[in-house]
Short mmCIF file of C-alpha atoms in Angstrom, two decimals:
data_model
loop_
_atom_site.label_atom_id
_atom_site.label_comp_id
_atom_site.label_asym_id
_atom_site.label_seq_id
_atom_site.Cartn_x
_atom_site.Cartn_y
_atom_site.Cartn_z
CA UNK S 1 0.00 0.00 0.00
CA UNK S 2 1.29 3.48 -0.90
CA UNK S 3 2.49 5.52 2.07
CA UNK S 4 3.59 9.11 2.60
CA UNK S 5 4.95 9.88 6.08
CA UNK S 6 5.82 13.35 7.26
CA UNK S 7 7.79 14.35 10.33
CA UNK S 8 7.62 16.03 12.68
CA UNK S 9 3.85 16.34 12.93
CA UNK S 10 4.22 19.71 14.62
CA UNK S 11 7.02 22.15 15.24
CA UNK S 12 7.27 25.42 17.16
CA UNK S 13 10.17 27.77 16.45
CA UNK S 14 11.02 31.44 16.86
CA UNK S 15 11.44 33.97 14.11
CA UNK S 16 14.83 33.70 12.46
CA UNK S 17 15.21 29.98 13.10
CA UNK S 18 15.86 27.51 10.30
CA UNK S 19 13.59 24.46 10.03
CA UNK S 20 13.76 21.20 8.13
CA UNK S 21 10.62 19.24 7.37
CA UNK S 22 10.80 15.62 6.32
CA UNK S 23 8.78 13.46 3.96
CA UNK S 24 9.39 9.77 3.31
CA UNK S 25 7.40 7.66 0.90
CA UNK S 26 6.72 4.19 -0.39
CA UNK S 27 4.75 4.25 -3.61
CA UNK S 28 4.61 2.27 -6.80
CA UNK S 29 5.31 3.98 -10.11
CA UNK S 30 6.67 7.15 -8.51
CA UNK S 31 6.55 10.14 -10.84
CA UNK S 32 7.02 13.22 -8.69
CA UNK S 33 6.88 14.62 -5.17
CA UNK S 34 5.10 17.85 -4.39
CA UNK S 35 5.13 20.24 -1.45
CA UNK S 36 2.16 22.42 -0.56
CA UNK S 37 1.55 25.09 2.08
CA UNK S 38 -1.87 25.18 3.73
CA UNK S 39 -2.72 28.27 5.78
CA UNK S 40 -6.48 28.21 5.88
CA UNK S 41 -8.35 25.97 3.51
CA UNK S 42 -6.76 25.70 0.08
CA UNK S 43 -3.25 24.19 -0.11
CA UNK S 44 -0.99 26.29 -2.32
CA UNK S 45 1.70 24.74 -4.48
CA UNK S 46 5.35 25.22 -3.48
CA UNK S 47 7.56 22.75 -5.34
CA UNK S 48 7.51 19.75 -7.61
CA UNK S 49 10.51 17.41 -7.52
CA UNK S 50 11.21 14.65 -10.00
CA UNK S 51 14.98 14.15 -9.96
CA UNK S 52 17.31 13.23 -7.12
CA UNK S 53 19.81 15.74 -5.84
CA UNK S 54 18.50 18.80 -7.67
CA UNK S 55 17.55 21.52 -5.22
CA UNK S 56 14.53 23.66 -5.92
CA UNK S 57 14.58 27.12 -4.35
CA UNK S 58 12.08 29.89 -3.89
CA UNK S 59 13.21 32.71 -1.64
CA UNK S 60 13.82 31.30 1.82
CA UNK S 61 12.33 27.92 0.93
CA UNK S 62 14.22 25.08 -0.67
CA UNK S 63 13.60 21.39 -1.22
CA UNK S 64 15.48 18.36 -2.42
CA UNK S 65 14.57 14.79 -3.29
CA UNK S 66 16.46 11.54 -2.70
CA UNK S 67 14.91 8.82 -4.86
CA UNK S 68 17.29 6.16 -3.61
CA UNK S 69 16.41 6.65 0.05
CA UNK S 70 12.81 7.65 -0.81
CA UNK S 71 12.59 10.94 1.03
CA UNK S 72 12.47 14.66 0.57
CA UNK S 73 13.17 17.62 2.83
CA UNK S 74 11.78 21.12 2.84
CA UNK S 75 14.01 23.77 4.39
CA UNK S 76 12.88 27.19 5.51
CA UNK S 77 15.58 29.64 6.54
CA UNK S 78 15.13 32.83 8.58
CA UNK S 79 11.57 31.86 9.44
CA UNK S 80 8.89 34.54 9.78
CA UNK S 81 5.51 34.46 11.50
CA UNK S 82 3.93 34.33 8.06
CA UNK S 83 5.50 30.92 7.52
CA UNK S 84 3.15 29.48 10.15
CA UNK S 85 1.05 26.91 8.30
CA UNK S 86 0.63 23.23 7.64
CA UNK S 87 3.15 21.94 5.12
CA UNK S 88 1.91 19.01 3.07
CA UNK S 89 3.96 16.54 1.10
CA UNK S 90 2.29 14.60 -1.72
CA UNK S 91 3.51 11.89 -4.04
CA UNK S 92 2.19 11.69 -7.57
CA UNK S 93 1.86 8.40 -9.43
CA UNK S 94 -1.22 9.26 -11.47
CA UNK S 95 -2.97 9.80 -8.15
CA UNK S 96 -1.76 12.49 -5.76
CA UNK S 97 -1.50 11.11 -2.22
CA UNK S 98 -0.72 13.27 0.79
CA UNK S 99 1.02 12.81 4.09
CA UNK S 100 -0.54 14.01 7.33
CA UNK S 101 1.33 17.30 7.17
CA UNK S 102 3.65 19.19 9.50
CA UNK S 103 2.08 22.03 11.46
CA UNK S 104 4.71 24.79 11.77
CA UNK S 105 4.23 27.60 14.26
CA UNK S 106 6.67 30.50 14.14
CA UNK S 107 6.59 32.70 17.24
CA UNK S 108 7.73 36.34 17.21
CA UNK R 1 -8.28 33.18 -14.38
CA UNK R 2 -10.59 32.63 -11.43
CA UNK R 3 -9.00 29.45 -10.13
CA UNK R 4 -10.86 26.43 -8.84
CA UNK R 5 -14.21 27.50 -7.42
CA UNK R 6 -16.05 25.40 -4.89
CA UNK R 7 -19.49 25.91 -3.43
CA UNK R 8 -20.91 26.18 -0.93
CA UNK R 9 -18.15 27.32 1.43
CA UNK R 10 -19.97 25.99 4.45
CA UNK R 11 -22.81 23.54 4.94
CA UNK R 12 -24.56 22.37 8.09
CA UNK R 13 -27.02 19.52 7.79
CA UNK R 14 -28.71 17.00 10.01
CA UNK R 15 -27.60 13.40 9.84
CA UNK R 16 -29.38 11.23 7.30
CA UNK R 17 -29.94 14.23 5.03
CA UNK R 18 -28.40 14.44 1.54
CA UNK R 19 -25.77 17.03 0.61
CA UNK R 20 -23.98 18.02 -2.58
CA UNK R 21 -20.81 19.95 -3.30
CA UNK R 22 -19.80 21.60 -6.54
CA UNK R 23 -16.43 22.20 -8.12
CA UNK R 24 -15.76 24.43 -11.11
CA UNK R 25 -12.15 23.92 -12.23
CA UNK R 26 -9.93 26.08 -14.35
CA UNK R 27 -10.71 25.74 -18.05
CA UNK R 28 -8.55 23.09 -19.69
CA UNK R 29 -7.63 21.29 -16.48
CA UNK R 30 -8.62 17.80 -17.45
CA UNK R 31 -7.55 16.10 -14.21
CA UNK R 32 -9.81 16.67 -11.22
CA UNK R 33 -9.58 15.28 -7.69
CA UNK R 34 -11.93 15.26 -4.74
CA UNK R 35 -10.33 15.00 -1.32
CA UNK R 36 -11.65 14.78 2.22
CA UNK R 37 -9.63 16.48 4.94
CA UNK R 38 -10.23 15.94 8.64
CA UNK R 39 -8.86 18.36 11.19
CA UNK R 40 -5.15 17.84 11.77
CA UNK R 41 -4.78 15.39 8.91
CA UNK R 42 -3.68 15.53 5.30
CA UNK R 43 -6.15 15.38 2.42
CA UNK R 44 -7.42 11.86 1.67
CA UNK R 45 -8.17 11.00 -1.92
CA UNK R 46 -11.77 10.16 -2.73
CA UNK R 47 -11.85 10.12 -6.53
CA UNK R 48 -9.84 11.18 -9.57
CA UNK R 49 -11.28 12.16 -12.93
CA UNK R 50 -9.54 12.38 -16.26
CA UNK R 51 -11.95 14.48 -18.28
CA UNK R 52 -15.35 12.90 -17.65
CA UNK R 53 -14.02 9.46 -16.70
CA UNK R 54 -13.58 8.42 -13.07
CA UNK R 55 -10.24 6.60 -13.36
CA UNK R 56 -9.74 5.96 -9.64
CA UNK R 57 -12.69 5.77 -7.27
CA UNK R 58 -11.31 2.99 -5.11
CA UNK R 59 -11.34 5.21 -2.00
CA UNK R 60 -14.88 6.48 -2.50
CA UNK R 61 -17.40 4.94 -0.04
CA UNK R 62 -19.86 4.02 -2.73
CA UNK R 63 -22.67 3.04 -0.38
CA UNK R 64 -23.30 6.72 0.38
CA UNK R 65 -20.96 8.80 -1.78
CA UNK R 66 -21.32 9.47 -5.48
CA UNK R 67 -19.64 11.83 -7.90
CA UNK R 68 -20.02 12.92 -11.47
CA UNK R 69 -18.23 15.12 -13.94
CA UNK R 70 -20.51 15.69 -16.88
CA UNK R 71 -18.78 17.01 -20.01
CA UNK R 72 -15.43 16.79 -18.25
CA UNK R 73 -15.65 20.23 -16.68
CA UNK R 74 -17.65 20.89 -13.50
CA UNK R 75 -17.99 18.15 -10.94
CA UNK R 76 -20.35 17.34 -8.10
CA UNK R 77 -19.82 15.18 -5.05
CA UNK R 78 -22.88 13.89 -3.22
CA UNK R 79 -23.42 12.19 0.10
CA UNK R 80 -26.69 10.45 0.80
CA UNK R 81 -27.41 9.93 3.61
CA UNK R 82 -24.86 11.93 5.57
CA UNK R 83 -23.45 10.58 8.83
CA UNK R 84 -21.86 12.41 11.75
CA UNK R 85 -18.44 11.09 10.73
CA UNK R 86 -18.70 12.82 7.36
CA UNK R 87 -18.03 16.18 8.99
CA UNK R 88 -14.85 17.42 7.30
CA UNK R 89 -13.55 19.79 4.65
CA UNK R 90 -14.09 18.58 1.09
CA UNK R 91 -11.44 19.85 -1.30
CA UNK R 92 -11.41 19.86 -5.06
CA UNK R 93 -8.14 20.11 -7.01
CA UNK R 94 -7.58 20.38 -10.73
CA UNK R 95 -4.62 20.36 -13.06
CA UNK R 96 -3.23 19.22 -16.35
CA UNK R 97 -1.71 15.95 -15.27
CA UNK R 98 1.92 14.85 -15.02
CA UNK R 99 2.09 15.88 -11.38
CA UNK R 100 2.49 19.57 -12.03
CA UNK R 101 1.24 21.54 -9.06
CA UNK R 102 -2.46 21.25 -8.91
CA UNK R 103 -4.70 24.15 -7.95
CA UNK R 104 -7.01 23.63 -5.03
CA UNK R 105 -10.35 25.23 -4.36
CA UNK R 106 -11.09 26.74 -0.97
CA UNK R 107 -13.08 23.71 0.02
CA UNK R 108 -16.47 23.10 1.55
CA UNK R 109 -16.63 22.66 5.30
CA UNK R 110 -19.39 20.18 6.07
CA UNK R 111 -20.81 19.85 9.55
CA UNK R 112 -23.27 17.02 10.19
CA UNK R 113 -25.28 17.42 13.39
#
């Protein structure tokens, strides 16, 4: 059965800290891994990763995929209170299946 | 472009009543998903459409849930009859396939009392 496991489930940091969120997966016919940010209702797309070792960056956020060890990490540097959200990892293999998410709280 | 539009935003019904949700995706987005999200959990896949065809409905509780996507554009998800455990947010996502970031609607929060 396909599995997507995120850790930690929740994290509390202070502004300026750097955080690393983890996503491991076991799926058949892997095609890509996606990260989303969910603040209220609608998850918003952050990154799509298909190849190992190639870092994707957007401002203070970056992500990388390891297809041999079957995991991905999402890094956020110099965190701000606006980064507080649930970060969702999903694996796409024709269907898009999500992990439980990591709830990040950034305190001033 | 308006994005993926879902309605209603909120719905409160009594148990055993029917309920329906609508999703209007972005034009040209042939892949459409319905997800259920409980508080503190990630979205759980209910059904995936490619155009008008339901290509994966293995997670849809077919005794009470049904979905359709006539003409491969708008989609509806129905629950009949609703149970207390169906209270959740129902999300619709649409995209063009190949795993490129899908666009989500704002969801419908269903409360069954």
